[in-house]
Amino acid sequence: VRGLGVPPMPPDPAAVPTAGALRVTQEPGELQVAAGATVALQCRVEVAEGGAVLRMEWLRDGGLGALCATRLRFGTALPPSPCPPRAPGARLAWHPPRATLSLPQVRGNDSGRYLCRVTLEI
């Protein structure tokens, strides 16, 4: 499977979270995996407020809506949980400040760009 990864986002060393702000980075930039392998895509979230409530969505280009979506409290871990129905078998785990989307047994039609979108709820 080629092209499974995230869109490139250049780091901005001058960006420092302020009150009510967040910064999101994704890893890895791009990967190639064999069909049938498991892939783990990571999203790192930095929030100025320790107890902030976040809405996290994983999207794939060309997809219709979110593959996986959940609400999280920044300081509270979430064990791996399923992301049905759009991504059967996919699991999302949250260990602040890092979220991991695991895609088991990838196939050719899983290739594409994946985006972690995080919204800070006020």
PDB file of N, CA and C in Angstrom, residues 38-119:
ATOM      1  N   THR A  38      -0.486  -3.773   9.922  1.00  0.00           N
ATOM      2  CA  THR A  38      -1.188  -2.806  10.757  1.00  0.00           C
ATOM      3  C   THR A  38      -0.414  -1.495  10.735  1.00  0.00           C
ATOM      4  N   VAL A  39      -1.132  -0.393  10.622  1.00  0.00           N
ATOM      5  CA  VAL A  39      -0.523   0.934  10.569  1.00  0.00           C
ATOM      6  C   VAL A  39      -0.987   1.738  11.773  1.00  0.00           C
ATOM      7  N   ALA A  40      -0.074   2.497  12.364  1.00  0.00           N
ATOM      8  CA  ALA A  40      -0.403   3.393  13.470  1.00  0.00           C
ATOM      9  C   ALA A  40      -0.053   4.815  13.058  1.00  0.00           C
ATOM     10  N   LEU A  41      -1.058   5.671  12.988  1.00  0.00           N
ATOM     11  CA  LEU A  41      -0.874   7.085  12.671  1.00  0.00           C
ATOM     12  C   LEU A  41      -1.039   7.868  13.962  1.00  0.00           C
ATOM     13  N   GLN A  42      -0.146   8.822  14.198  1.00  0.00           N
ATOM     14  CA  GLN A  42      -0.168   9.545  15.461  1.00  0.00           C
ATOM     15  C   GLN A  42      -0.432  11.028  15.264  1.00  0.00           C
ATOM     16  N   CYS A  43      -1.095  11.577  16.257  1.00  0.00           N
ATOM     17  CA  CYS A  43      -1.462  12.980  16.279  1.00  0.00           C
ATOM     18  C   CYS A  43      -1.090  13.507  17.666  1.00  0.00           C
ATOM     19  N   ARG A  44      -0.234  14.522  17.711  1.00  0.00           N
ATOM     20  CA  ARG A  44       0.188  15.109  18.991  1.00  0.00           C
ATOM     21  C   ARG A  44      -0.540  16.431  19.169  1.00  0.00           C
ATOM     22  N   VAL A  45      -1.135  16.610  20.341  1.00  0.00           N
ATOM     23  CA  VAL A  45      -1.935  17.795  20.620  1.00  0.00           C
ATOM     24  C   VAL A  45      -1.340  18.520  21.823  1.00  0.00           C
ATOM     25  N   GLU A  46      -1.045  19.796  21.652  1.00  0.00           N
ATOM     26  CA  GLU A  46      -0.575  20.634  22.745  1.00  0.00           C
ATOM     27  C   GLU A  46      -1.645  21.682  23.004  1.00  0.00           C
ATOM     28  N   VAL A  47      -2.087  21.739  24.252  1.00  0.00           N
ATOM     29  CA  VAL A  47      -3.171  22.635  24.640  1.00  0.00           C
ATOM     30  C   VAL A  47      -2.707  23.511  25.780  1.00  0.00           C
ATOM     31  N   ALA A  48      -3.086  24.781  25.746  1.00  0.00           N
ATOM     32  CA  ALA A  48      -2.692  25.711  26.796  1.00  0.00           C
ATOM     33  C   ALA A  48      -3.422  25.409  28.109  1.00  0.00           C
ATOM     34  N   GLU A  49      -4.631  24.868  28.030  1.00  0.00           N
ATOM     35  CA  GLU A  49      -5.437  24.604  29.214  1.00  0.00           C
ATOM     36  C   GLU A  49      -5.423  23.116  29.530  1.00  0.00           C
ATOM     37  N   GLY A  50      -4.987  22.749  30.741  1.00  0.00           N
ATOM     38  CA  GLY A  50      -4.838  21.353  31.114  1.00  0.00           C
ATOM     39  C   GLY A  50      -6.104  20.516  31.048  1.00  0.00           C
ATOM     40  N   GLY A  51      -7.260  21.042  31.412  1.00  0.00           N
ATOM     41  CA  GLY A  51      -8.499  20.258  31.438  1.00  0.00           C
ATOM     42  C   GLY A  51      -9.380  20.502  30.230  1.00  0.00           C
ATOM     43  N   ALA A  52      -8.817  20.971  29.136  1.00  0.00           N
ATOM     44  CA  ALA A  52      -9.592  21.326  27.950  1.00  0.00           C
ATOM     45  C   ALA A  52     -10.342  20.124  27.391  1.00  0.00           C
ATOM     46  N   VAL A  53     -11.515  20.382  26.820  1.00  0.00           N
ATOM     47  CA  VAL A  53     -12.289  19.353  26.134  1.00  0.00           C
ATOM     48  C   VAL A  53     -12.039  19.515  24.636  1.00  0.00           C
ATOM     49  N   LEU A  54     -11.684  18.421  23.988  1.00  0.00           N
ATOM     50  CA  LEU A  54     -11.341  18.424  22.570  1.00  0.00           C
ATOM     51  C   LEU A  54     -12.288  17.543  21.783  1.00  0.00           C
ATOM     52  N   ARG A  55     -12.522  17.916  20.555  1.00  0.00           N
ATOM     53  CA  ARG A  55     -13.216  17.037  19.612  1.00  0.00           C
ATOM     54  C   ARG A  55     -12.156  16.621  18.606  1.00  0.00           C
ATOM     55  N   MET A  56     -11.933  15.317  18.490  1.00  0.00           N
ATOM     56  CA  MET A  56     -10.918  14.794  17.577  1.00  0.00           C
ATOM     57  C   MET A  56     -11.599  13.983  16.483  1.00  0.00           C
ATOM     58  N   GLU A  57     -11.190  14.270  15.238  1.00  0.00           N
ATOM     59  CA  GLU A  57     -11.709  13.532  14.089  1.00  0.00           C
ATOM     60  C   GLU A  57     -10.542  13.118  13.211  1.00  0.00           C
ATOM     61  N   TRP A  58     -10.573  11.896  12.709  1.00  0.00           N
ATOM     62  CA  TRP A  58      -9.607  11.430  11.715  1.00  0.00           C
ATOM     63  C   TRP A  58     -10.350  11.351  10.393  1.00  0.00           C
ATOM     64  N   LEU A  59      -9.826  12.047   9.391  1.00  0.00           N
ATOM     65  CA  LEU A  59     -10.443  12.106   8.068  1.00  0.00           C
ATOM     66  C   LEU A  59      -9.487  11.518   7.045  1.00  0.00           C
ATOM     67  N   ARG A  60     -10.028  11.024   5.941  1.00  0.00           N
ATOM     68  CA  ARG A  60      -9.196  10.537   4.844  1.00  0.00           C
ATOM     69  C   ARG A  60      -9.634  11.235   3.571  1.00  0.00           C
ATOM     70  N   ASP A  61      -8.659  11.646   2.751  1.00  0.00           N
ATOM     71  CA  ASP A  61      -9.022  12.345   1.520  1.00  0.00           C
ATOM     72  C   ASP A  61      -9.916  11.458   0.666  1.00  0.00           C
ATOM     73  N   GLY A  62     -10.895  12.077   0.063  1.00  0.00           N
ATOM     74  CA  GLY A  62     -11.826  11.339  -0.777  1.00  0.00           C
ATOM     75  C   GLY A  62     -12.892  10.606   0.014  1.00  0.00           C
ATOM     76  N   GLY A  63     -12.774  10.615   1.342  1.00  0.00           N
ATOM     77  CA  GLY A  63     -13.765   9.932   2.176  1.00  0.00           C
ATOM     78  C   GLY A  63     -14.962  10.824   2.429  1.00  0.00           C
ATOM     79  N   LEU A  64     -16.027  10.233   2.877  1.00  0.00           N
ATOM     80  CA  LEU A  64     -17.228  10.987   3.200  1.00  0.00           C
ATOM     81  C   LEU A  64     -17.349  11.085   4.710  1.00  0.00           C
ATOM     82  N   GLY A  65     -16.940  12.195   5.265  1.00  0.00           N
ATOM     83  CA  GLY A  65     -17.025  12.372   6.698  1.00  0.00           C
ATOM     84  C   GLY A  65     -15.842  11.771   7.427  1.00  0.00           C
ATOM     85  N   ALA A  66     -15.954  11.754   8.747  1.00  0.00           N
ATOM     86  CA  ALA A  66     -14.870  11.293   9.602  1.00  0.00           C
ATOM     87  C   ALA A  66     -14.814   9.767   9.668  1.00  0.00           C
ATOM     88  N   LEU A  67     -13.578   9.232   9.627  1.00  0.00           N
ATOM     89  CA  LEU A  67     -13.381   7.796   9.852  1.00  0.00           C
ATOM     90  C   LEU A  67     -13.629   7.474  11.310  1.00  0.00           C
ATOM     91  N   CYS A  68     -13.199   8.373  12.173  1.00  0.00           N
ATOM     92  CA  CYS A  68     -13.289   8.158  13.607  1.00  0.00           C
ATOM     93  C   CYS A  68     -13.460   9.530  14.250  1.00  0.00           C
ATOM     94  N   ALA A  69     -14.356   9.647  15.215  1.00  0.00           N
ATOM     95  CA  ALA A  69     -14.567  10.923  15.893  1.00  0.00           C
ATOM     96  C   ALA A  69     -14.909  10.660  17.350  1.00  0.00           C
ATOM     97  N   THR A  70     -14.390  11.519  18.221  1.00  0.00           N
ATOM     98  CA  THR A  70     -14.667  11.376  19.645  1.00  0.00           C
ATOM     99  C   THR A  70     -14.429  12.689  20.357  1.00  0.00           C
ATOM    100  N   ARG A  71     -14.958  12.809  21.564  1.00  0.00           N
ATOM    101  CA  ARG A  71     -14.668  13.937  22.457  1.00  0.00           C
ATOM    102  C   ARG A  71     -13.714  13.435  23.519  1.00  0.00           C
ATOM    103  N   LEU A  72     -12.721  14.255  23.849  1.00  0.00           N
ATOM    104  CA  LEU A  72     -11.693  13.883  24.810  1.00  0.00           C
ATOM    105  C   LEU A  72     -11.474  14.997  25.817  1.00  0.00           C
ATOM    106  N   ARG A  73     -11.094  14.620  27.025  1.00  0.00           N
ATOM    107  CA  ARG A  73     -10.605  15.606  27.985  1.00  0.00           C
ATOM    108  C   ARG A  73      -9.094  15.514  27.923  1.00  0.00           C
ATOM    109  N   PHE A  74      -8.425  16.654  27.781  1.00  0.00           N
ATOM    110  CA  PHE A  74      -6.991  16.646  27.514  1.00  0.00           C
ATOM    111  C   PHE A  74      -6.200  15.803  28.501  1.00  0.00           C
ATOM    112  N   GLY A  75      -6.468  15.872  29.776  1.00  0.00           N
ATOM    113  CA  GLY A  75      -5.657  15.167  30.761  1.00  0.00           C
ATOM    114  C   GLY A  75      -6.092  13.744  31.054  1.00  0.00           C
ATOM    115  N   THR A  76      -7.121  13.224  30.372  1.00  0.00           N
ATOM    116  CA  THR A  76      -7.656  11.891  30.673  1.00  0.00           C
ATOM    117  C   THR A  76      -7.403  10.936  29.518  1.00  0.00           C
ATOM    118  N   ALA A  77      -6.696   9.839  29.790  1.00  0.00           N
ATOM    119  CA  ALA A  77      -6.379   8.844  28.756  1.00  0.00           C
ATOM    120  C   ALA A  77      -7.636   8.098  28.327  1.00  0.00           C
ATOM    121  N   LEU A  78      -7.606   7.600  27.093  1.00  0.00           N
ATOM    122  CA  LEU A  78      -8.682   6.788  26.532  1.00  0.00           C
ATOM    123  C   LEU A  78      -8.044   5.519  25.989  1.00  0.00           C
ATOM    124  N   PRO A  79      -8.438   4.352  26.522  1.00  0.00           N
ATOM    125  CA  PRO A  79      -7.856   3.116  25.984  1.00  0.00           C
ATOM    126  C   PRO A  79      -8.302   2.921  24.544  1.00  0.00           C
ATOM    127  N   PRO A  80      -7.613   2.063  23.783  1.00  0.00           N
ATOM    128  CA  PRO A  80      -8.007   1.841  22.389  1.00  0.00           C
ATOM    129  C   PRO A  80      -9.482   1.467  22.293  1.00  0.00           C
ATOM    130  N   SER A  81     -10.204   2.193  21.456  1.00  0.00           N
ATOM    131  CA  SER A  81     -11.630   1.920  21.266  1.00  0.00           C
ATOM    132  C   SER A  81     -11.942   1.894  19.776  1.00  0.00           C
ATOM    133  N   PRO A  82     -12.948   1.109  19.379  1.00  0.00           N
ATOM    134  CA  PRO A  82     -13.267   0.956  17.960  1.00  0.00           C
ATOM    135  C   PRO A  82     -13.821   2.231  17.332  1.00  0.00           C
ATOM    136  N   CYS A  83     -13.664   2.323  16.006  1.00  0.00           N
ATOM    137  CA  CYS A  83     -14.139   3.473  15.228  1.00  0.00           C
ATOM    138  C   CYS A  83     -15.151   3.049  14.163  1.00  0.00           C
ATOM    139  N   PRO A  84     -16.150   2.274  14.468  1.00  0.00           N
ATOM    140  CA  PRO A  84     -17.097   1.903  13.427  1.00  0.00           C
ATOM    141  C   PRO A  84     -17.993   3.088  13.103  1.00  0.00           C
ATOM    142  N   PRO A  85     -18.765   3.089  12.038  1.00  0.00           N
ATOM    143  CA  PRO A  85     -18.832   2.032  11.025  1.00  0.00           C
ATOM    144  C   PRO A  85     -17.974   2.328   9.807  1.00  0.00           C
ATOM    145  N   ARG A  86     -17.447   3.558   9.694  1.00  0.00           N
ATOM    146  CA  ARG A  86     -16.712   3.934   8.475  1.00  0.00           C
ATOM    147  C   ARG A  86     -15.337   3.316   8.374  1.00  0.00           C
ATOM    148  N   ALA A  87     -14.783   2.886   9.482  1.00  0.00           N
ATOM    149  CA  ALA A  87     -13.444   2.300   9.475  1.00  0.00           C
ATOM    150  C   ALA A  87     -13.469   1.016  10.313  1.00  0.00           C
ATOM    151  N   PRO A  88     -14.089  -0.044   9.781  1.00  0.00           N
ATOM    152  CA  PRO A  88     -14.180  -1.281  10.551  1.00  0.00           C
ATOM    153  C   PRO A  88     -12.794  -1.783  10.945  1.00  0.00           C
ATOM    154  N   GLY A  89     -12.649  -2.135  12.199  1.00  0.00           N
ATOM    155  CA  GLY A  89     -11.379  -2.637  12.698  1.00  0.00           C
ATOM    156  C   GLY A  89     -10.448  -1.549  13.198  1.00  0.00           C
ATOM    157  N   ALA A  90     -10.655  -0.307  12.781  1.00  0.00           N
ATOM    158  CA  ALA A  90      -9.791   0.795  13.226  1.00  0.00           C
ATOM    159  C   ALA A  90     -10.049   1.078  14.700  1.00  0.00           C
ATOM    160  N   ARG A  91      -8.974   1.484  15.386  1.00  0.00           N
ATOM    161  CA  ARG A  91      -9.075   1.784  16.811  1.00  0.00           C
ATOM    162  C   ARG A  91      -8.360   3.103  17.099  1.00  0.00           C
ATOM    163  N   LEU A  92      -8.917   3.858  18.029  1.00  0.00           N
ATOM    164  CA  LEU A  92      -8.346   5.128  18.440  1.00  0.00           C
ATOM    165  C   LEU A  92      -7.972   5.049  19.911  1.00  0.00           C
ATOM    166  N   ALA A  93      -6.730   5.413  20.231  1.00  0.00           N
ATOM    167  CA  ALA A  93      -6.270   5.478  21.618  1.00  0.00           C
ATOM    168  C   ALA A  93      -5.788   6.892  21.896  1.00  0.00           C
ATOM    169  N   TRP A  94      -5.953   7.340  23.136  1.00  0.00           N
ATOM    170  CA  TRP A  94      -5.545   8.688  23.546  1.00  0.00           C
ATOM    171  C   TRP A  94      -4.742   8.592  24.829  1.00  0.00           C
ATOM    172  N   HIS A  95      -3.480   8.938  24.753  1.00  0.00           N
ATOM    173  CA  HIS A  95      -2.595   9.024  25.901  1.00  0.00           C
ATOM    174  C   HIS A  95      -1.973  10.409  25.822  1.00  0.00           C
ATOM    175  N   PRO A  96      -2.608  11.398  26.487  1.00  0.00           N
ATOM    176  CA  PRO A  96      -2.167  12.782  26.328  1.00  0.00           C
ATOM    177  C   PRO A  96      -0.655  12.925  26.442  1.00  0.00           C
ATOM    178  N   PRO A  97      -0.094  13.646  25.490  1.00  0.00           N
ATOM    179  CA  PRO A  97      -0.702  14.488  24.462  1.00  0.00           C
ATOM    180  C   PRO A  97      -0.827  13.800  23.098  1.00  0.00           C
ATOM    181  N   ARG A  98      -0.775  12.467  23.032  1.00  0.00           N
ATOM    182  CA  ARG A  98      -0.707  11.772  21.750  1.00  0.00           C
ATOM    183  C   ARG A  98      -1.914  10.855  21.533  1.00  0.00           C
ATOM    184  N   ALA A  99      -2.512  10.971  20.339  1.00  0.00           N
ATOM    185  CA  ALA A  99      -3.579  10.061  19.915  1.00  0.00           C
ATOM    186  C   ALA A  99      -3.012   9.156  18.831  1.00  0.00           C
ATOM    187  N   THR A 100      -3.448   7.898  18.826  1.00  0.00           N
ATOM    188  CA  THR A 100      -2.992   6.942  17.822  1.00  0.00           C
ATOM    189  C   THR A 100      -4.194   6.294  17.158  1.00  0.00           C
ATOM    190  N   LEU A 101      -4.239   6.390  15.835  1.00  0.00           N
ATOM    191  CA  LEU A 101      -5.251   5.697  15.049  1.00  0.00           C
ATOM    192  C   LEU A 101      -4.577   4.462  14.461  1.00  0.00           C
ATOM    193  N   SER A 102      -5.056   3.277  14.829  1.00  0.00           N
ATOM    194  CA  SER A 102      -4.497   2.024  14.324  1.00  0.00           C
ATOM    195  C   SER A 102      -5.428   1.441  13.274  1.00  0.00           C
ATOM    196  N   LEU A 103      -4.858   1.130  12.124  1.00  0.00           N
ATOM    197  CA  LEU A 103      -5.609   0.532  11.016  1.00  0.00           C
ATOM    198  C   LEU A 103      -5.059  -0.876  10.784  1.00  0.00           C
ATOM    199  N   PRO A 104      -5.812  -1.910  11.143  1.00  0.00           N
ATOM    200  CA  PRO A 104      -5.312  -3.275  10.971  1.00  0.00           C
ATOM    201  C   PRO A 104      -5.547  -3.782   9.555  1.00  0.00           C
ATOM    202  N   GLN A 105      -4.694  -4.649   9.118  1.00  0.00           N
ATOM    203  CA  GLN A 105      -4.842  -5.340   7.835  1.00  0.00           C
ATOM    204  C   GLN A 105      -5.203  -4.391   6.697  1.00  0.00           C
ATOM    205  N   VAL A 106      -4.304  -3.414   6.461  1.00  0.00           N
ATOM    206  CA  VAL A 106      -4.566  -2.433   5.409  1.00  0.00           C
ATOM    207  C   VAL A 106      -4.613  -3.096   4.039  1.00  0.00           C
ATOM    208  N   ARG A 107      -5.389  -2.485   3.163  1.00  0.00           N
ATOM    209  CA  ARG A 107      -5.529  -2.944   1.783  1.00  0.00           C
ATOM    210  C   ARG A 107      -5.200  -1.783   0.858  1.00  0.00           C
ATOM    211  N   GLY A 108      -5.124  -2.063  -0.414  1.00  0.00           N
ATOM    212  CA  GLY A 108      -4.803  -1.031  -1.390  1.00  0.00           C
ATOM    213  C   GLY A 108      -5.748   0.147  -1.341  1.00  0.00           C
ATOM    214  N   ASN A 109      -7.037  -0.102  -1.066  1.00  0.00           N
ATOM    215  CA  ASN A 109      -7.986   1.015  -1.044  1.00  0.00           C
ATOM    216  C   ASN A 109      -7.908   1.832   0.248  1.00  0.00           C
ATOM    217  N   ASP A 110      -6.992   1.475   1.175  1.00  0.00           N
ATOM    218  CA  ASP A 110      -6.768   2.282   2.374  1.00  0.00           C
ATOM    219  C   ASP A 110      -5.732   3.378   2.133  1.00  0.00           C
ATOM    220  N   SER A 111      -5.062   3.345   0.983  1.00  0.00           N
ATOM    221  CA  SER A 111      -4.036   4.346   0.733  1.00  0.00           C
ATOM    222  C   SER A 111      -4.672   5.724   0.573  1.00  0.00           C
ATOM    223  N   GLY A 112      -3.919   6.741   0.935  1.00  0.00           N
ATOM    224  CA  GLY A 112      -4.412   8.110   0.837  1.00  0.00           C
ATOM    225  C   GLY A 112      -3.808   8.966   1.925  1.00  0.00           C
ATOM    226  N   ARG A 113      -4.297  10.190   2.016  1.00  0.00           N
ATOM    227  CA  ARG A 113      -3.828  11.121   3.041  1.00  0.00           C
ATOM    228  C   ARG A 113      -4.832  11.110   4.192  1.00  0.00           C
ATOM    229  N   TYR A 114      -4.298  11.013   5.386  1.00  0.00           N
ATOM    230  CA  TYR A 114      -5.106  10.996   6.589  1.00  0.00           C
ATOM    231  C   TYR A 114      -4.841  12.282   7.372  1.00  0.00           C
ATOM    232  N   LEU A 115      -5.897  12.856   7.928  1.00  0.00           N
ATOM    233  CA  LEU A 115      -5.795  14.122   8.640  1.00  0.00           C
ATOM    234  C   LEU A 115      -6.423  13.995  10.014  1.00  0.00           C
ATOM    235  N   CYS A 116      -5.692  14.418  11.021  1.00  0.00           N
ATOM    236  CA  CYS A 116      -6.199  14.500  12.396  1.00  0.00           C
ATOM    237  C   CYS A 116      -6.684  15.933  12.583  1.00  0.00           C
ATOM    238  N   ARG A 117      -7.986  16.099  12.798  1.00  0.00           N
ATOM    239  CA  ARG A 117      -8.541  17.437  13.008  1.00  0.00           C
ATOM    240  C   ARG A 117      -8.999  17.534  14.458  1.00  0.00           C
ATOM    241  N   VAL A 118      -8.495  18.532  15.172  1.00  0.00           N
ATOM    242  CA  VAL A 118      -8.812  18.714  16.577  1.00  0.00           C
ATOM    243  C   VAL A 118      -9.446  20.086  16.774  1.00  0.00           C
ATOM    244  N   THR A 119     -10.554  20.101  17.491  1.00  0.00           N
ATOM    245  CA  THR A 119     -11.246  21.345  17.806  1.00  0.00           C
ATOM    246  C   THR A 119     -11.278  21.509  19.315  1.00  0.00           C
TER     247      THR A 119
END
